[in-house]
mmCIF file of C-alpha atoms and ligand atoms in Angstrom:
data_model
loop_
_atom_site.group_PDB
_atom_site.id
_atom_site.type_symbol
_atom_site.label_atom_id
_atom_site.label_comp_id
_atom_site.label_asym_id
_atom_site.label_seq_id
_atom_site.Cartn_x
_atom_site.Cartn_y
_atom_site.Cartn_z
ATOM 1 C CA MET T 1181 0.597 2.024 -32.941
ATOM 2 C CA ARG T 1182 3.396 0.048 -34.481
ATOM 3 C CA ILE T 1183 2.448 1.372 -37.947
ATOM 4 C CA ILE T 1184 2.437 4.958 -36.701
ATOM 5 C CA ALA T 1185 5.884 4.449 -35.178
ATOM 6 C CA LEU T 1186 7.140 2.933 -38.397
ATOM 7 C CA ALA T 1187 5.708 5.806 -40.460
ATOM 8 C CA LEU T 1188 7.426 8.244 -38.114
ATOM 9 C CA ILE T 1189 10.735 6.460 -38.487
ATOM 10 C CA LEU T 1190 10.356 6.500 -42.272
ATOM 11 C CA SER T 1191 9.440 10.191 -42.464
ATOM 12 C CA VAL T 1192 12.173 11.208 -40.038
ATOM 13 C CA SER T 1193 14.744 9.054 -41.787
ATOM 14 C CA LEU T 1194 14.208 10.913 -45.059
ATOM 15 C CA PHE T 1195 16.121 13.895 -43.753
ATOM 16 C CA ALA T 1196 18.080 12.602 -40.778
ATOM 17 C CA CYS T 1197 20.388 9.865 -42.007
ATOM 18 C CA VAL T 1198 24.146 9.537 -42.017
ATOM 19 C CA THR T 1199 26.298 7.034 -43.854
ATOM 20 C CA ASN T 1200 28.869 5.189 -41.775
ATOM 21 C CA ALA T 1201 32.297 5.459 -43.414
ATOM 22 C CA ILE T 1202 33.308 1.892 -42.527
ATOM 23 C CA THR T 1203 30.150 -0.044 -43.419
ATOM 24 C CA GLY T 1204 28.736 2.338 -46.045
ATOM 25 C CA ARG T 1205 25.338 1.751 -44.458
ATOM 26 C CA SER T 1206 22.851 4.604 -44.047
ATOM 27 C CA GLN T 1207 21.685 5.075 -40.446
ATOM 28 C CA LEU T 1208 18.997 7.167 -38.781
ATOM 29 C CA SER T 1209 20.672 9.957 -36.820
ATOM 30 C CA LEU T 1210 18.652 12.256 -34.576
ATOM 31 C CA VAL T 1211 21.582 12.982 -32.264
ATOM 32 C CA SER T 1212 24.969 14.407 -33.223
ATOM 33 C CA ASP T 1213 28.193 12.706 -32.177
ATOM 34 C CA GLY T 1214 29.056 15.696 -29.987
ATOM 35 C CA GLU T 1215 25.696 15.583 -28.238
ATOM 36 C CA LEU T 1216 25.937 11.871 -27.709
ATOM 37 C CA GLN T 1217 29.479 12.070 -26.330
ATOM 38 C CA THR T 1218 28.448 14.753 -23.844
ATOM 39 C CA MET T 1219 25.576 12.568 -22.705
ATOM 40 C CA SER T 1220 27.803 9.494 -22.562
ATOM 41 C CA LEU T 1221 30.279 11.241 -20.317
ATOM 42 C CA THR T 1222 27.574 12.210 -17.834
ATOM 43 C CA GLN T 1223 26.099 8.698 -17.667
ATOM 44 C CA TYR T 1224 29.553 7.092 -17.624
ATOM 45 C CA LYS T 1225 30.748 9.183 -14.665
ATOM 46 C CA GLN T 1226 27.551 8.372 -12.824
ATOM 47 C CA PHE T 1227 28.057 4.666 -13.541
ATOM 48 C CA LEU T 1228 31.650 4.724 -12.259
ATOM 49 C CA SER T 1229 30.663 6.608 -9.109
ATOM 50 C CA THR T 1230 28.094 3.944 -8.216
ATOM 51 C CA ASN T 1231 30.171 0.864 -9.126
ATOM 52 C CA LYS T 1232 33.448 -0.533 -7.788
ATOM 53 C CA VAL T 1233 36.266 0.057 -10.263
ATOM 54 C CA VAL T 1234 39.228 -2.345 -10.082
ATOM 55 C CA THR T 1235 42.249 -0.076 -10.431
ATOM 56 C CA THR T 1236 45.179 -2.380 -9.701
ATOM 57 C CA GLY T 1237 46.279 -5.926 -10.444
ATOM 58 C CA VAL T 1238 46.983 -8.013 -13.520
ATOM 59 C CA ASN T 1239 43.390 -7.988 -14.770
ATOM 60 C CA ALA T 1240 43.039 -4.196 -14.623
ATOM 61 C CA GLU T 1241 46.407 -3.881 -16.364
ATOM 62 C CA MET T 1242 45.438 -6.422 -19.026
ATOM 63 C CA ASN T 1243 42.164 -4.580 -19.606
ATOM 64 C CA LYS T 1244 43.943 -1.274 -20.205
ATOM 65 C CA ARG T 1245 46.599 -2.892 -22.399
ATOM 66 C CA VAL T 1246 44.056 -4.652 -24.615
ATOM 67 C CA GLY T 1247 41.979 -1.478 -24.913
ATOM 68 C CA ALA T 1248 44.963 0.650 -25.903
ATOM 69 C CA ASN T 1249 46.053 -1.935 -28.499
ATOM 70 C CA VAL T 1250 42.584 -2.169 -30.069
ATOM 71 C CA ALA T 1251 42.156 1.639 -30.102
ATOM 72 C CA ALA T 1252 45.522 2.053 -31.847
ATOM 73 C CA ALA T 1253 44.596 -0.624 -34.395
ATOM 74 C CA ILE T 1254 41.352 1.220 -35.195
ATOM 75 C CA ALA T 1255 43.209 4.503 -35.802
ATOM 76 C CA LYS T 1256 45.554 2.627 -38.146
ATOM 77 C CA TYR T 1257 42.602 0.950 -39.889
ATOM 78 C CA TYR T 1258 41.067 4.348 -40.684
ATOM 79 C CA ALA T 1259 44.431 5.719 -41.865
ATOM 80 C CA ASP T 1260 45.128 2.697 -44.089
ATOM 81 C CA LYS T 1261 41.671 2.958 -45.682
ATOM 82 C CA GLY T 1262 42.069 6.721 -46.154
ATOM 83 C CA ILE T 1263 38.812 7.520 -44.364
ATOM 84 C CA ALA T 1264 38.186 10.104 -41.654
ATOM 85 C CA ASN T 1265 38.843 8.623 -38.227
ATOM 86 C CA SER T 1266 35.620 8.852 -36.214
ATOM 87 C CA THR T 1267 37.547 8.181 -33.007
ATOM 88 C CA VAL T 1268 39.803 11.265 -33.146
ATOM 89 C CA LYS T 1269 37.559 13.045 -30.656
ATOM 90 C CA TYR T 1270 37.391 9.997 -28.396
ATOM 91 C CA ASP T 1271 39.016 10.218 -25.000
ATOM 92 C CA TRP T 1272 39.575 6.503 -24.459
ATOM 93 C CA GLU T 1273 39.172 4.961 -21.014
ATOM 94 C CA PHE T 1274 39.196 1.259 -20.219
ATOM 95 C CA ASN T 1275 37.827 0.402 -16.803
ATOM 96 C CA LEU T 1276 37.345 -2.951 -15.137
ATOM 97 C CA VAL T 1277 34.330 -3.007 -12.838
ATOM 98 C CA ASP T 1278 33.801 -5.508 -10.036
ATOM 99 C CA SER T 1279 30.525 -7.233 -10.946
ATOM 100 C CA LYS T 1280 29.291 -10.789 -11.433
ATOM 101 C CA GLU T 1281 27.568 -9.765 -14.671
ATOM 102 C CA VAL T 1282 28.987 -11.263 -17.867
ATOM 103 C CA ASN T 1283 29.068 -7.945 -19.659
ATOM 104 C CA ALA T 1284 31.058 -5.216 -21.377
ATOM 105 C CA TRP T 1285 30.198 -2.073 -23.305
ATOM 106 C CA CYS T 1286 31.717 0.902 -25.081
ATOM 107 C CA MET T 1287 29.926 4.246 -25.034
ATOM 108 C CA PRO T 1288 30.360 6.810 -27.803
ATOM 109 C CA GLY T 1289 33.460 8.803 -26.964
ATOM 110 C CA GLY T 1290 35.506 5.715 -26.088
ATOM 111 C CA LYS T 1291 34.366 4.943 -22.556
ATOM 112 C CA VAL T 1292 34.830 1.189 -22.244
ATOM 113 C CA VAL T 1293 33.776 -0.912 -19.261
ATOM 114 C CA VAL T 1294 34.484 -4.603 -18.774
ATOM 115 C CA TYR T 1295 32.792 -6.446 -15.880
ATOM 116 C CA THR T 1296 34.928 -8.895 -13.881
ATOM 117 C CA GLY T 1297 32.179 -11.503 -14.447
ATOM 118 C CA LEU T 1298 33.258 -11.673 -18.075
ATOM 119 C CA LEU T 1299 36.841 -12.741 -17.316
ATOM 120 C CA PRO T 1300 36.092 -16.386 -16.399
ATOM 121 C CA VAL T 1301 34.530 -16.679 -19.862
ATOM 122 C CA THR T 1302 37.222 -14.881 -21.828
ATOM 123 C CA GLN T 1303 39.936 -16.811 -19.911
ATOM 124 C CA ASN T 1304 42.759 -15.170 -21.882
ATOM 125 C CA GLU T 1305 43.905 -11.804 -23.228
ATOM 126 C CA THR T 1306 43.070 -12.654 -26.834
ATOM 127 C CA ALA T 1307 39.430 -13.453 -26.062
ATOM 128 C CA LEU T 1308 39.182 -10.222 -24.086
ATOM 129 C CA ALA T 1309 40.438 -8.427 -27.216
ATOM 130 C CA ILE T 1310 37.730 -10.199 -29.269
ATOM 131 C CA VAL T 1311 35.059 -8.877 -26.892
ATOM 132 C CA MET T 1312 36.541 -5.407 -26.750
ATOM 133 C CA GLY T 1313 36.862 -5.311 -30.526
ATOM 134 C CA HIS T 1314 33.180 -6.254 -30.754
ATOM 135 C CA GLU T 1315 31.993 -3.651 -28.219
ATOM 136 C CA ILE T 1316 34.174 -0.873 -29.628
ATOM 137 C CA ALA T 1317 32.960 -1.780 -33.133
ATOM 138 C CA HIS T 1318 29.374 -1.116 -31.965
ATOM 139 C CA ALA T 1319 30.500 2.410 -30.992
ATOM 140 C CA VAL T 1320 32.560 3.270 -34.074
ATOM 141 C CA LEU T 1321 29.871 1.837 -36.370
ATOM 142 C CA GLY T 1322 27.363 4.190 -34.723
ATOM 143 C CA HIS T 1323 25.038 1.475 -33.426
ATOM 144 C CA GLY T 1324 24.249 3.157 -30.099
ATOM 145 C CA LYS T 1325 23.379 6.359 -31.897
ATOM 146 C CA GLU T 1326 21.268 4.471 -34.415
ATOM 147 C CA ARG T 1327 19.323 2.552 -31.753
ATOM 148 C CA MET T 1328 18.803 5.689 -29.734
ATOM 149 C CA SER T 1329 17.576 7.565 -32.831
ATOM 150 C CA GLN T 1330 15.218 4.735 -33.764
ATOM 151 C CA GLU T 1331 13.737 4.688 -30.279
ATOM 152 C CA MET T 1332 13.417 8.473 -30.197
ATOM 153 C CA ALA T 1333 11.525 8.336 -33.506
ATOM 154 C CA ALA T 1334 9.360 5.472 -32.240
ATOM 155 C CA GLN T 1335 8.436 7.584 -29.203
ATOM 156 C CA GLY T 1336 7.666 10.560 -31.426
ATOM 157 C CA LEU T 1337 10.666 12.588 -30.283
ATOM 158 C CA GLY T 1338 12.381 14.772 -32.856
ATOM 159 C CA ALA T 1339 16.028 15.737 -32.855
ATOM 160 C CA ILE T 1340 16.958 17.112 -29.456
ATOM 161 C CA GLY T 1341 19.373 20.001 -29.116
ATOM 162 C CA ASN T 1342 22.558 19.706 -27.134
ATOM 163 C CA ALA T 1343 21.308 21.802 -24.237
ATOM 164 C CA ALA T 1344 18.242 19.603 -23.760
ATOM 165 C CA LEU T 1345 19.735 16.194 -24.422
ATOM 166 C CA GLY T 1346 21.483 15.585 -21.120
ATOM 167 C CA THR T 1347 18.556 16.768 -19.015
ATOM 168 C CA ASP T 1348 15.608 15.516 -21.073
ATOM 169 C CA THR T 1349 14.287 12.591 -19.032
ATOM 170 C CA LYS T 1350 12.982 10.656 -22.023
ATOM 171 C CA SER T 1351 16.251 10.836 -23.941
ATOM 172 C CA VAL T 1352 18.286 9.931 -20.827
ATOM 173 C CA ASN T 1353 16.028 6.905 -20.280
ATOM 174 C CA ILE T 1354 16.449 5.807 -23.895
ATOM 175 C CA PHE T 1355 20.212 6.167 -23.596
ATOM 176 C CA ASN T 1356 20.252 4.028 -20.460
ATOM 177 C CA GLN T 1357 18.121 1.389 -22.163
ATOM 178 C CA VAL T 1358 20.557 1.293 -25.068
ATOM 179 C CA TYR T 1359 23.461 0.666 -22.672
ATOM 180 C CA GLY T 1360 21.556 -1.439 -20.147
ATOM 181 C CA LEU T 1361 22.437 0.836 -17.257
ATOM 182 C CA GLY T 1362 20.357 -0.146 -14.289
ATOM 183 C CA ALA T 1363 17.187 -2.209 -14.217
ATOM 184 C CA GLU T 1364 15.180 0.783 -13.024
ATOM 185 C CA TYR T 1365 15.301 2.179 -16.536
ATOM 186 C CA GLY T 1366 13.387 -0.743 -17.957
ATOM 187 C CA ALA T 1367 14.191 -3.274 -20.611
ATOM 188 C CA LEU T 1368 17.391 -3.212 -22.568
ATOM 189 C CA LEU T 1369 17.003 -2.167 -26.189
ATOM 190 C CA PRO T 1370 18.876 -4.907 -27.982
ATOM 191 C CA ASN T 1371 21.100 -4.528 -30.995
ATOM 192 C CA SER T 1372 19.584 -5.764 -34.213
ATOM 193 C CA ARG T 1373 20.916 -8.905 -35.800
ATOM 194 C CA LYS T 1374 22.485 -6.794 -38.533
ATOM 195 C CA MET T 1375 24.325 -4.684 -35.939
ATOM 196 C CA GLU T 1376 25.560 -7.797 -34.151
ATOM 197 C CA LEU T 1377 26.984 -9.256 -37.337
ATOM 198 C CA GLU T 1378 28.616 -5.920 -38.208
ATOM 199 C CA ALA T 1379 30.195 -5.740 -34.730
ATOM 200 C CA ASP T 1380 31.413 -9.344 -35.027
ATOM 201 C CA HIS T 1381 32.857 -8.641 -38.470
ATOM 202 C CA PHE T 1382 34.752 -5.423 -37.721
ATOM 203 C CA GLY T 1383 35.495 -6.337 -34.107
ATOM 204 C CA LEU T 1384 37.327 -9.401 -35.358
ATOM 205 C CA ILE T 1385 39.329 -7.282 -37.805
ATOM 206 C CA PHE T 1386 40.208 -4.707 -35.113
ATOM 207 C CA ALA T 1387 41.327 -7.408 -32.655
ATOM 208 C CA ALA T 1388 43.401 -9.126 -35.356
ATOM 209 C CA ALA T 1389 45.017 -5.832 -36.398
ATOM 210 C CA ALA T 1390 45.810 -5.193 -32.714
ATOM 211 C CA GLY T 1391 47.912 -8.374 -32.691
ATOM 212 C CA TYR T 1392 45.407 -10.870 -31.275
ATOM 213 C CA ASP T 1393 44.801 -14.174 -33.065
ATOM 214 C CA PRO T 1394 41.224 -13.977 -34.418
ATOM 215 C CA ARG T 1395 41.005 -17.778 -34.636
ATOM 216 C CA LEU T 1396 40.513 -17.881 -30.849
ATOM 217 C CA ALA T 1397 37.138 -16.153 -31.366
ATOM 218 C CA VAL T 1398 35.487 -19.460 -32.258
ATOM 219 C CA ASP T 1399 36.414 -21.036 -28.909
ATOM 220 C CA PHE T 1400 35.403 -17.894 -27.049
ATOM 221 C CA TRP T 1401 31.928 -17.663 -28.609
ATOM 222 C CA THR T 1402 31.483 -21.377 -28.005
ATOM 223 C CA ARG T 1403 32.217 -20.799 -24.298
ATOM 224 C CA MET T 1404 29.709 -17.941 -24.313
ATOM 225 C CA SER T 1405 27.035 -20.100 -25.882
ATOM 226 C CA ASN T 1406 27.672 -22.815 -23.281
ATOM 227 C CA LEU T 1407 26.854 -20.473 -20.377
ATOM 228 C CA GLY T 1408 23.893 -21.652 -18.339
ATOM 229 C CA GLY T 1409 20.472 -20.130 -18.988
ATOM 230 C CA GLY T 1410 20.454 -17.902 -15.898
ATOM 231 C CA GLN T 1411 23.858 -16.592 -16.797
ATOM 232 C CA LYS T 1412 23.023 -15.671 -20.398
ATOM 233 C CA PRO T 1413 24.457 -12.199 -20.736
ATOM 234 C CA PRO T 1414 21.871 -9.769 -22.116
ATOM 235 C CA VAL T 1415 24.180 -7.492 -24.042
ATOM 236 C CA PHE T 1416 25.918 -10.281 -25.885
ATOM 237 C CA LEU T 1417 23.207 -12.747 -26.565
ATOM 238 C CA SER T 1418 19.712 -11.301 -26.216
ATOM 239 C CA ASP T 1419 18.034 -11.044 -29.591
ATOM 240 C CA HIS T 1420 21.378 -11.866 -31.103
ATOM 241 C CA PRO T 1421 22.088 -14.180 -33.961
ATOM 242 C CA SER T 1422 21.707 -17.722 -32.706
ATOM 243 C CA ASP T 1423 24.963 -19.002 -31.249
ATOM 244 C CA GLU T 1424 25.348 -21.490 -34.054
ATOM 245 C CA GLN T 1425 24.759 -18.879 -36.720
ATOM 246 C CA ARG T 1426 27.184 -16.483 -35.075
ATOM 247 C CA ILE T 1427 29.957 -19.054 -34.811
ATOM 248 C CA GLN T 1428 29.361 -20.120 -38.416
ATOM 249 C CA LYS T 1429 29.594 -16.472 -39.583
ATOM 250 C CA ILE T 1430 32.784 -15.983 -37.580
ATOM 251 C CA ARG T 1431 34.323 -18.982 -39.315
ATOM 252 C CA GLU T 1432 33.375 -17.443 -42.663
ATOM 253 C CA LEU T 1433 34.969 -14.126 -41.672
ATOM 254 C CA MET T 1434 38.249 -15.765 -40.625
ATOM 255 C CA PRO T 1435 40.128 -15.531 -43.965
ATOM 256 C CA GLU T 1436 39.456 -11.778 -44.091
ATOM 257 C CA ALA T 1437 40.372 -11.257 -40.419
ATOM 258 C CA MET T 1438 43.605 -13.223 -40.901
ATOM 259 C CA GLN T 1439 44.683 -10.715 -43.566
ATOM 260 C CA TYR T 1440 44.752 -8.084 -40.821
ATOM 261 C CA TYR T 1441 46.423 -10.282 -38.200
ATOM 262 C CA ARG T 1442 49.825 -8.962 -37.191
ATOM 263 C CA PRO T 1443 51.156 -11.132 -34.367
ATOM 264 C CA LYS T 1444 53.004 -9.042 -31.800
HETATM 265 ZN ZN1 LIG Z 855 27.026 -6.895 -29.615
#
């Protein structure tokens, strides 16, 4: 079964790959950005309507400020590198949701959610920017699309047209597994180790370019790794690089990130 799935992925990937402009890495793509953004918006609105959004107070304000700073830094990053900005069609939103979960995500299209349960771990605005940089990097590096495409191929689904995507139960379920929306959809499809390292790498650069000291990332990831077993956040740490390996890699990335650091 596994071999059949693999063969399917290989045959599909021959004609359905895109190269990410930032990483230069070729990725399986069975869904267009437009299709994915339409689907994201539907699932995002549904998520907000069934969760408590924190709209006022210092934390909600900080969340929006950090998000706006990181988004602006990404636009500048694309401009400075002379590559097409994949976020031009994003309609950024940064919402804080009241939940004990230690979690955050960014859907394609720039819909970012931070859970209040993350804030005791971030402890400061800079660490929140490190997390947001990481989550937004997953989106701009096309990881959600790649995971969704891989799972569609594994389930024998071909490319799905725009009209069908939002209503096709299988593709909606895969999307929800990618973003961990609701336990009723089944297990979360984790990011690969490669994706995690890419998100750490470019997330650190984006946070630094947004004016946040990337050196605080080491302390933040150490706090994350010290969370108790029951509290281990799935999106950040399941099937992720080991904590030690991640922190070591982040130390190695620091000289590069510091080149982008523009203190405000
Ligand atoms: Zn991640």
